[in-house]
Coordinates of C-alpha atoms (C1' of nucleotides) in Angstrom, one line a residue:
Chain J
M292 CA 0.0 0.0 0.0
R293 CA 2.9 2.3 0.5
T294 CA 3.1 3.9 -2.9
G295 CA 6.0 5.7 -1.5
V296 CA 4.7 9.0 -2.5
V297 CA 2.6 10.6 0.2
A298 CA 1.9 7.9 2.8
K299 CA 0.1 10.3 5.0
V300 CA 0.4 9.4 8.6
A301 CA -2.1 9.8 11.3
N302 CA 0.6 9.6 13.9
L303 CA 2.7 12.5 12.8
S304 CA 4.8 12.3 15.9
Q305 CA 6.0 8.8 15.2
S306 CA 6.9 9.8 11.7
V307 CA 8.7 12.8 12.9
Y308 CA 10.7 10.9 15.4
E309 CA 11.6 8.3 12.8
R310 CA 12.8 10.8 10.3
L311 CA 14.7 12.7 13.0
C312 CA 16.5 9.6 14.1
Q313 CA 18.0 9.2 10.6
V314 CA 19.7 12.6 10.8
P315 CA 23.4 11.7 11.4
K316 CA 25.5 13.3 14.0
G317 CA 27.0 16.6 13.1
K318 CA 24.2 17.4 10.7
V319 CA 21.1 19.5 11.3
T320 CA 17.6 19.7 9.9
T321 CA 14.7 22.2 10.2
Y322 CA 11.2 22.0 11.4
K323 CA 10.0 22.7 7.9
A324 CA 12.1 20.1 6.2
L325 CA 11.0 17.6 8.8
A326 CA 7.4 18.4 8.3
T327 CA 7.7 18.3 4.6
A328 CA 9.5 14.9 4.7
C329 CA 6.6 13.6 6.7
G330 CA 4.2 14.7 4.1
T331 CA 2.7 17.6 6.1
R332 CA 2.9 21.3 6.3
A333 CA 2.4 21.6 10.0
Y334 CA 5.7 23.1 10.8
R335 CA 4.5 24.4 14.1
A336 CA 3.0 21.1 15.1
V337 CA 6.4 19.5 14.7
G338 CA 7.9 21.8 17.3
K339 CA 5.0 21.0 19.5
I340 CA 5.6 17.3 19.1
L341 CA 9.2 17.6 20.0
S342 CA 8.4 19.7 23.1
A343 CA 5.9 17.1 24.1
N344 CA 8.6 14.5 24.6
P345 CA 12.0 16.1 24.9
N346 CA 13.3 13.8 27.5
I347 CA 13.9 10.9 25.2
P348 CA 17.7 10.8 24.7
R349 CA 17.1 8.4 21.8
V350 CA 15.7 11.3 19.8
P351 CA 18.2 14.0 18.8
C352 CA 15.8 16.9 19.1
H353 CA 18.8 19.2 19.3
R354 CA 19.5 18.7 15.6
V355 CA 16.3 20.5 14.7
V356 CA 16.7 24.2 14.0
M357 CA 14.9 27.0 12.2
S358 CA 15.0 27.5 8.5
D359 CA 17.0 30.7 9.1
G360 CA 19.7 28.7 10.8
R361 CA 18.9 29.9 14.2
L362 CA 18.6 27.5 17.1
G363 CA 14.9 27.6 17.6
G364 CA 13.9 26.2 20.9
Y365 CA 14.8 23.4 23.3
A366 CA 12.8 22.1 26.3
R367 CA 16.0 21.7 28.3
G368 CA 17.2 25.2 27.5
L369 CA 19.0 26.7 24.5
A370 CA 22.3 26.5 26.3
E371 CA 22.1 22.7 26.4
K372 CA 21.0 22.5 22.8
R373 CA 24.0 24.7 21.8
R374 CA 26.3 22.5 23.8
L375 CA 25.1 19.3 22.3
L376 CA 25.5 20.7 18.8
E377 CA 28.9 22.0 19.4
A378 CA 29.9 18.6 20.8
E379 CA 29.0 17.2 17.5
G380 CA 31.2 19.6 15.6
V381 CA 28.6 22.1 14.8
T382 CA 29.8 25.7 15.2
I383 CA 27.4 28.3 16.4
V384 CA 28.0 32.0 16.1
D385 CA 25.7 34.4 17.8
G386 CA 22.9 31.9 18.1
T387 CA 23.1 30.9 14.5
I388 CA 24.5 27.7 12.9
A389 CA 27.7 28.3 10.9
E390 CA 27.8 26.7 7.5
F391 CA 24.1 26.0 8.0
E392 CA 23.3 25.3 4.4
R393 CA 26.2 23.0 4.2
L394 CA 25.3 21.0 7.3
R395 CA 21.7 20.6 6.3
W396 CA 20.6 17.0 6.2
R397 CA 18.5 16.0 3.2
F398 CA 15.7 13.4 3.5
D399 CA 15.0 11.0 0.7
Chain L
dT108 C1' -17.4 20.1 18.7
dA109 C1' -15.2 24.8 18.7
dT110 C1' -11.4 27.7 20.1
dT111 C1' -6.7 28.5 21.2
dT112 C1' -2.0 27.6 21.0
dG113 C1' 2.6 26.6 19.3
dA114 C1' 10.6 24.7 20.0
dC115 C1' 7.5 28.0 12.7
dC116 C1' 7.7 30.5 8.0
dA117 C1' 7.7 34.1 4.7
dA118 C1' 6.8 38.5 3.3
dG119 C1' 6.1 43.7 4.5
dA120 C1' 7.0 48.0 6.7
Chain V
dA30 C1' 19.1 45.4 10.0
dT31 C1' 14.8 44.5 13.4
dC32 C1' 9.8 44.3 14.2
dT33 C1' 5.0 43.2 12.9
dT34 C1' 1.6 40.6 10.5
dG35 C1' -0.8 36.9 8.5
dG36 C1' -0.8 32.2 7.5
dC37 C1' 0.1 27.4 8.2
dC38 C1' -1.9 22.7 10.3
dA39 C1' -1.9 19.3 14.1
dA40 C1' -2.7 18.8 19.2
dA41 C1' -4.3 20.5 23.5
dT42 C1' -8.1 22.5 26.2

DNA sequence: TATTTGACCAAGA
DNA sequence: ATCTTGGCCAAAT
């Protein structure tokens, strides 16, 4: 049944987490890209989903940033998010991801 | 069921 | 450059 095209998902959260988990270390993605990859345009809902379950270390929520390259938000605090990203080799200058376009992860 | 809200986005002023 | 506005769609209330 998966035609591989749209595959709309009732459980957006599960789809979001699944996509997010495929983002490799040292790379980042955006709320919009994530939503689009899941076949939806609910950019804001994605952020809400991530905030709903931020305690899961299995899900690298810290790799999700804004389309502008800014950090966006993090339930545990932006300082923590920044630290985690930098620990993966991502440089952040004045709250913005350096080489953002280059570090962007592309979904299939 | 209807209204409000949100870890957003893009375009205007 | 920053600030405001309208829009987006799923989830919470």
